[in-house]
Coordinates of C-alpha atoms in Angstrom, one line a residue:
Chain A
M1306 CA 1.0 22.9 4.1
P1307 CA -2.2 21.0 3.3
H1308 CA -5.1 23.5 3.1
V1309 CA -7.4 21.0 1.4
G1310 CA -9.5 20.3 4.4
S1311 CA -9.6 17.2 6.6
T1312 CA -10.2 14.5 3.9
L1313 CA -6.4 14.4 3.3
Y1314 CA -5.6 13.1 6.7
R1315 CA -8.7 11.3 7.7
L1316 CA -8.3 7.8 9.1
N1317 CA -11.0 5.2 9.9
Q1318 CA -11.5 1.5 9.6
Q1319 CA -12.8 1.7 6.0
I1320 CA -9.9 3.9 4.8
A1321 CA -7.4 1.6 6.6
W1322 CA -9.0 -1.4 4.9
Q1323 CA -8.6 0.2 1.5
G1324 CA -5.0 0.8 2.2
F1325 CA -4.6 -2.8 3.3
V1326 CA -6.1 -4.1 0.0
T1327 CA -4.0 -1.6 -2.1
M1328 CA -0.8 -2.9 -0.5
L1329 CA -1.6 -6.6 -1.0
P1330 CA 0.4 -7.1 -4.2
I1331 CA 3.5 -5.7 -2.6
A1332 CA 2.8 -7.5 0.6
F1333 CA 2.8 -10.7 -1.3
F1334 CA 6.3 -10.0 -2.5
V1335 CA 7.3 -9.1 1.0
S1336 CA 6.0 -12.5 2.3
A1337 CA 8.6 -14.1 -0.1
F1338 CA 11.2 -11.9 1.4
G1339 CA 10.0 -13.0 4.9
A1340 CA 10.2 -16.7 3.9
A1341 CA 13.8 -16.1 2.8
F1342 CA 14.4 -14.5 6.2
G1343 CA 12.8 -17.5 8.1
L1344 CA 15.0 -19.9 6.2
A1345 CA 18.2 -17.8 6.7
A1346 CA 17.5 -17.5 10.4
A1347 CA 17.0 -21.3 10.7
Q1348 CA 20.3 -21.8 8.9
A1349 CA 22.0 -19.3 11.3
G1350 CA 20.8 -21.5 14.1
I1351 CA 18.1 -19.3 15.6
S1352 CA 15.2 -21.3 17.0
D1353 CA 11.7 -21.1 15.4
T1354 CA 10.2 -19.3 18.3
H1355 CA 12.9 -16.7 18.4
T1356 CA 12.8 -16.1 14.7
L1357 CA 9.0 -15.6 14.7
T1358 CA 9.2 -13.4 17.8
M1359 CA 11.7 -11.2 16.1
S1360 CA 9.6 -10.8 12.9
V1361 CA 6.5 -10.0 14.9
L1362 CA 8.1 -7.5 17.3
V1363 CA 10.9 -5.9 15.2
F1364 CA 9.4 -6.0 11.7
T1365 CA 12.2 -4.6 9.7
G1366 CA 13.4 -6.7 6.7
T1367 CA 16.8 -5.4 5.8
A1368 CA 17.9 -4.9 9.3
Q1369 CA 16.8 -8.3 10.5
F1370 CA 18.9 -9.9 7.7
A1371 CA 21.9 -7.8 8.7
V1372 CA 21.5 -9.0 12.3
L1373 CA 21.7 -12.6 11.2
D1374 CA 25.3 -12.1 10.2
L1375 CA 26.2 -11.1 13.8
W1376 CA 24.3 -14.0 15.4
G1377 CA 26.1 -17.0 16.9
S1378 CA 26.6 -18.9 20.1
Q1379 CA 27.9 -15.6 21.4
L1380 CA 25.7 -12.5 20.9
P1381 CA 27.5 -9.2 20.5
A1382 CA 24.5 -7.4 21.8
L1383 CA 25.8 -3.8 21.5
T1384 CA 27.0 -4.4 17.9
I1385 CA 23.6 -5.9 17.0
L1386 CA 21.7 -3.0 18.5
V1387 CA 23.9 -0.3 16.9
T1388 CA 23.7 -2.0 13.5
L1389 CA 19.9 -2.2 13.9
F1390 CA 19.7 1.5 14.9
A1391 CA 21.9 2.6 12.0
I1392 CA 19.8 0.8 9.4
N1393 CA 16.5 1.8 11.0
A1394 CA 17.5 5.4 11.6
R1395 CA 15.8 6.1 8.2
H1396 CA 12.5 5.7 10.1
L1397 CA 13.3 8.8 12.1
L1398 CA 13.5 10.8 8.8
M1399 CA 10.3 9.1 7.5
G1400 CA 8.4 10.0 10.6
A1401 CA 9.6 13.6 10.3
T1402 CA 8.5 13.8 6.6
L1403 CA 5.0 12.5 7.6
F1404 CA 4.6 14.9 10.5
P1405 CA 2.8 17.7 8.5
W1406 CA 0.0 15.2 8.0
L1407 CA 0.2 13.2 11.2
R1408 CA 0.0 16.3 13.4
H1409 CA -3.7 16.5 12.6
L1410 CA -4.4 13.2 14.3
P1411 CA -4.8 12.8 18.0
T1412 CA -1.4 12.0 19.6
K1413 CA -2.2 8.4 20.4
Q1414 CA -3.4 7.7 16.8
R1415 CA -0.3 9.4 15.4
Y1416 CA 2.0 7.0 17.2
L1417 CA -0.2 4.0 16.5
V1418 CA 0.0 4.7 12.8
M1419 CA 3.8 4.9 13.0
L1420 CA 4.1 1.4 14.6
F1421 CA 3.7 0.0 11.1
A1422 CA 5.8 2.5 9.2
S1423 CA 8.2 0.9 6.7
D1424 CA 9.8 1.8 3.4
A1425 CA 7.0 0.7 1.1
N1426 CA 3.9 2.2 2.9
W1427 CA 5.8 5.3 3.8
A1428 CA 6.8 5.9 0.2
M1429 CA 3.3 5.3 -1.1
S1430 CA 1.6 7.5 1.4
M1431 CA 4.1 10.4 0.7
Q1432 CA 3.4 10.0 -3.0
A1433 CA -0.3 10.2 -2.3
F1434 CA 0.0 13.3 -0.1
N1435 CA 2.2 15.0 -2.7
R1436 CA -0.6 14.5 -5.1
K1437 CA -3.1 16.0 -2.6
Q1438 CA -4.6 12.6 -2.1
P1439 CA -5.3 11.0 1.3
G1440 CA -2.4 8.8 2.4
L1441 CA -3.0 7.7 5.9
G1442 CA -5.0 4.6 4.8
I1443 CA -2.0 3.2 2.8
L1444 CA 0.3 4.1 5.6
F1445 CA -1.6 2.4 8.4
G1446 CA -3.7 -0.3 6.6
G1447 CA -0.9 -0.9 4.1
G1448 CA 1.6 -1.1 7.0
I1449 CA -0.5 -3.8 8.7
A1450 CA -0.6 -5.8 5.5
L1451 CA 3.2 -5.6 5.2
W1452 CA 3.6 -6.6 8.8
L1453 CA 1.2 -9.5 8.5
F1454 CA 2.7 -10.8 5.3
W1455 CA 6.2 -10.4 6.7
V1456 CA 5.3 -12.5 9.8
V1457 CA 3.4 -15.1 7.7
G1458 CA 6.3 -15.3 5.3
T1459 CA 8.8 -15.8 8.1
W1460 CA 6.6 -18.6 9.5
V1461 CA 6.5 -20.3 6.1
G1462 CA 10.3 -19.9 5.7
V1463 CA 10.9 -21.4 9.2
Y1464 CA 8.6 -24.4 8.7
F1465 CA 8.8 -25.0 5.0
G1466 CA 12.3 -23.6 4.4
N1467 CA 12.9 -25.3 1.2
V1468 CA 10.1 -23.4 -0.6
I1469 CA 12.6 -20.7 -1.3
S1470 CA 16.1 -22.0 -0.6
N1471 CA 17.8 -19.4 -2.8
P1472 CA 15.8 -16.1 -2.9
E1473 CA 18.4 -14.3 -5.0
A1474 CA 17.9 -16.8 -7.8
Y1475 CA 14.3 -15.5 -8.2
G1476 CA 15.3 -11.9 -7.9
I1477 CA 13.4 -11.5 -4.6
D1478 CA 16.2 -9.4 -3.1
M1479 CA 15.4 -6.8 -5.7
V1480 CA 11.7 -6.3 -5.0
M1481 CA 12.0 -3.4 -2.6
G1482 CA 14.6 -1.7 -4.8
C1483 CA 12.5 -2.0 -7.9
F1484 CA 9.4 -0.9 -6.0
L1485 CA 11.0 2.3 -4.6
L1486 CA 12.6 3.0 -8.0
A1487 CA 9.2 2.7 -9.7
L1488 CA 7.7 5.2 -7.2
V1489 CA 10.6 7.7 -7.8
L1490 CA 10.0 7.5 -11.5
D1491 CA 6.3 8.1 -10.9
T1492 CA 7.0 11.3 -8.9
E1493 CA 6.4 14.8 -10.4
K1494 CA 9.8 16.3 -10.9
N1495 CA 11.3 19.7 -11.8
A1496 CA 14.8 21.2 -12.0
H1497 CA 14.9 21.8 -8.3
T1498 CA 14.0 18.1 -7.6
Y1499 CA 16.8 16.9 -9.8
L1500 CA 19.3 19.2 -8.0
V1501 CA 18.1 17.8 -4.6
W1502 CA 18.3 14.2 -5.9
A1503 CA 21.8 14.7 -7.3
V1504 CA 23.0 16.0 -4.0
A1505 CA 21.4 13.1 -2.2
A1506 CA 22.8 10.5 -4.6
A1507 CA 26.3 11.9 -4.4
A1508 CA 26.3 12.2 -0.6
S1509 CA 24.9 8.7 -0.2
L1510 CA 27.5 7.2 -2.5
L1511 CA 30.3 9.0 -0.7
A1512 CA 29.0 7.8 2.6
Y1513 CA 28.6 4.3 1.2
W1514 CA 32.3 4.2 0.1
Y1515 CA 34.0 6.3 2.8
L1516 CA 31.9 6.4 5.9
P1517 CA 31.0 3.7 8.4
E1518 CA 28.6 0.9 7.2
N1519 CA 24.9 1.6 7.0
S1520 CA 25.3 5.4 7.2
H1521 CA 24.5 6.1 3.6
V1522 CA 20.7 6.5 3.8
I1523 CA 20.9 9.0 6.6
V1524 CA 23.8 11.0 5.1
G1525 CA 22.2 11.1 1.6
A1526 CA 18.7 12.1 2.9
I1527 CA 20.0 14.9 5.2
A1528 CA 22.3 16.2 2.5
G1529 CA 19.3 16.2 0.0
G1530 CA 17.1 17.9 2.6
L1531 CA 19.7 20.6 3.2
A1532 CA 20.0 21.2 -0.5
G1533 CA 16.3 21.6 -0.6
T1534 CA 16.4 24.4 2.0
F1535 CA 18.9 26.3 0.0
G1536 CA 17.0 26.0 -3.3
G1537 CA 15.5 29.1 -4.9
Q1538 CA 11.9 27.9 -4.5
Q1539 CA 10.0 29.8 -1.9
D1540 CA 6.7 27.9 -2.3
A1541 CA 7.3 24.9 -0.1
E1542 CA 4.8 22.4 -1.3
L1543 CA 3.6 20.1 1.4
Chain B
M309 CA 32.5 -5.8 22.3
L310 CA 29.9 -6.8 24.9
S311 CA 28.9 -10.4 24.2
F312 CA 26.5 -12.8 25.9
D313 CA 25.9 -16.5 25.7
A314 CA 23.0 -17.3 23.4
T315 CA 20.8 -18.7 26.1
N316 CA 17.0 -18.6 25.8
I317 CA 16.6 -15.7 28.2
N318 CA 19.5 -13.7 26.7
I319 CA 18.0 -14.1 23.3
L320 CA 14.6 -13.0 24.4
V321 CA 16.0 -9.9 26.2
L322 CA 18.0 -9.1 23.1
I323 CA 15.0 -9.4 20.8
A324 CA 13.0 -7.1 23.2
L325 CA 15.8 -4.6 23.0
M326 CA 15.9 -4.8 19.3
A327 CA 12.1 -4.2 19.2
L328 CA 12.6 -1.1 21.5
V329 CA 15.4 0.3 19.4
T330 CA 13.3 -0.1 16.2
L331 CA 10.2 1.3 17.9
A332 CA 12.2 4.4 19.0
T333 CA 13.2 5.0 15.3
R334 CA 9.6 4.6 14.2
L335 CA 8.2 7.0 16.8
G336 CA 11.2 9.3 17.3
G337 CA 10.9 11.3 14.1
V338 CA 7.3 12.3 14.7
Y339 CA 8.1 13.1 18.3
I340 CA 11.0 15.3 17.5
M341 CA 9.0 17.2 14.8
S342 CA 6.2 17.8 17.4
L343 CA 8.8 19.9 19.3
V344 CA 10.1 21.9 16.3
P345 CA 8.0 24.8 14.9
L346 CA 7.0 24.0 11.3
K347 CA 8.6 27.1 9.7
P348 CA 8.9 27.3 5.9
R349 CA 12.6 26.4 6.0
V350 CA 11.9 23.3 8.0
Q351 CA 9.1 22.3 5.7
R352 CA 11.4 22.7 2.7
F353 CA 13.9 20.6 4.5
I354 CA 11.6 17.6 5.2
Q355 CA 10.0 17.9 1.8
A356 CA 13.3 17.6 0.0
M357 CA 14.4 14.9 2.5
S358 CA 11.5 12.7 1.6
G359 CA 12.6 12.1 -2.0
S360 CA 16.2 12.1 -0.9
V361 CA 15.6 9.1 1.4
L362 CA 14.6 7.0 -1.6
I363 CA 17.5 8.3 -3.7
A364 CA 19.9 7.5 -0.9
I365 CA 18.6 4.0 -0.7
L366 CA 18.7 3.5 -4.5
A367 CA 21.9 5.2 -5.6
P368 CA 24.3 2.8 -3.8
M369 CA 22.1 -0.1 -4.9
A370 CA 22.5 1.0 -8.6
L371 CA 26.1 2.0 -8.6
A372 CA 27.6 -0.4 -6.1
G373 CA 25.3 -3.4 -6.5
D374 CA 26.0 -6.5 -8.6
A375 CA 25.2 -6.6 -12.3
A376 CA 21.9 -8.4 -11.7
A377 CA 20.8 -5.5 -9.5
R378 CA 21.7 -3.0 -12.1
F379 CA 19.9 -5.0 -14.8
A380 CA 16.8 -5.2 -12.6
M381 CA 16.8 -1.5 -12.0
L382 CA 17.3 -0.8 -15.7
A383 CA 14.4 -3.0 -16.6
T384 CA 12.2 -1.2 -14.0
I385 CA 13.1 2.2 -15.5
V386 CA 12.4 1.1 -19.1
V387 CA 9.1 -0.5 -18.4
M388 CA 8.0 2.3 -16.1
L389 CA 8.8 4.9 -18.7
V390 CA 7.0 2.9 -21.4
V391 CA 3.9 1.6 -19.7
K392 CA 3.8 3.7 -16.5
K393 CA 2.4 0.8 -14.4
P394 CA 4.5 0.4 -11.2
L395 CA 3.4 -3.3 -10.5
I396 CA 4.3 -4.3 -14.1
A397 CA 7.6 -2.5 -13.8
I398 CA 8.5 -4.1 -10.5
S399 CA 7.6 -7.6 -11.8
C400 CA 9.8 -7.0 -14.9
G401 CA 12.7 -5.8 -12.7
V402 CA 12.5 -8.9 -10.4
L403 CA 12.2 -11.1 -13.4
A404 CA 15.2 -9.4 -15.1
A405 CA 17.3 -10.1 -12.0
A406 CA 16.2 -13.7 -11.9
L407 CA 16.9 -14.2 -15.6
F408 CA 20.2 -12.5 -15.4
R409 CA 21.3 -14.8 -12.6
A410 CA 20.0 -17.9 -14.4
Y411 CA 22.2 -17.2 -17.5

């Protein structure tokens, strides 16, 4: 548990702004991803207004792309919502991992911060916390940057679609993967970490190959978590 | 499965439901944890789970992804180990995927 006093989980306008600025380079990449989504949505026959509304309200890159495949003149609503939930269920785990720090905030602020939680800002804030550095600025301010650039990117894609007609050709689909990978490499590791990661990797691959689609993140993460509870280490570092 | 015509109203209702489902996943984890006592075992679980989320996203990407994806991740790893600057490593990874697909 954090004993380092309240600076670790302080949050105000200035701290959020710093997080916003820190996230800008990644947010820039995310806007390219957003433009690709805007274009793909237009090609799937979704109206401009609907596409923008979706990016503003739903704000979840991978899952929005997955939904496009299901979209047509008929909307399989239940399938769409179940797919969305399966891909986004990782947010549940992210929220849980953030709880030891978020619990120091007033309840309303806690949930306000989580409105903008996504892969990149969650991963960066967890990394900060694990290094005993404050992480709520990057979580909240950085999250707002990601949301804003996702929406602006979508808008660009919808209205100037041909800017990025083939995002894969520029490697844009690999931005988030490379980013998360860089963060993993930048983490302090010991033998116990590697054991947990091996379990998580094996479980996620098995789920990817043998379980229903989109279940691999949840399965891998929970398997890794369970491996962590059985590890020899008694000093839970949080 | 339950299907609806893609009328304006139906689409807007669906987007609203999508927003609610996603919102529930964003807020739900924090809410559930606020009901669970933070015992050491629970702390170890969520601590181990945080890294595992990343690994569980990355492992299938690396092993089941296309060759360009693998090449991009390899470039990220090499640059990260050599220069230890995440932004440079990410840029090299993305560039590697782009070059791989161009040739």
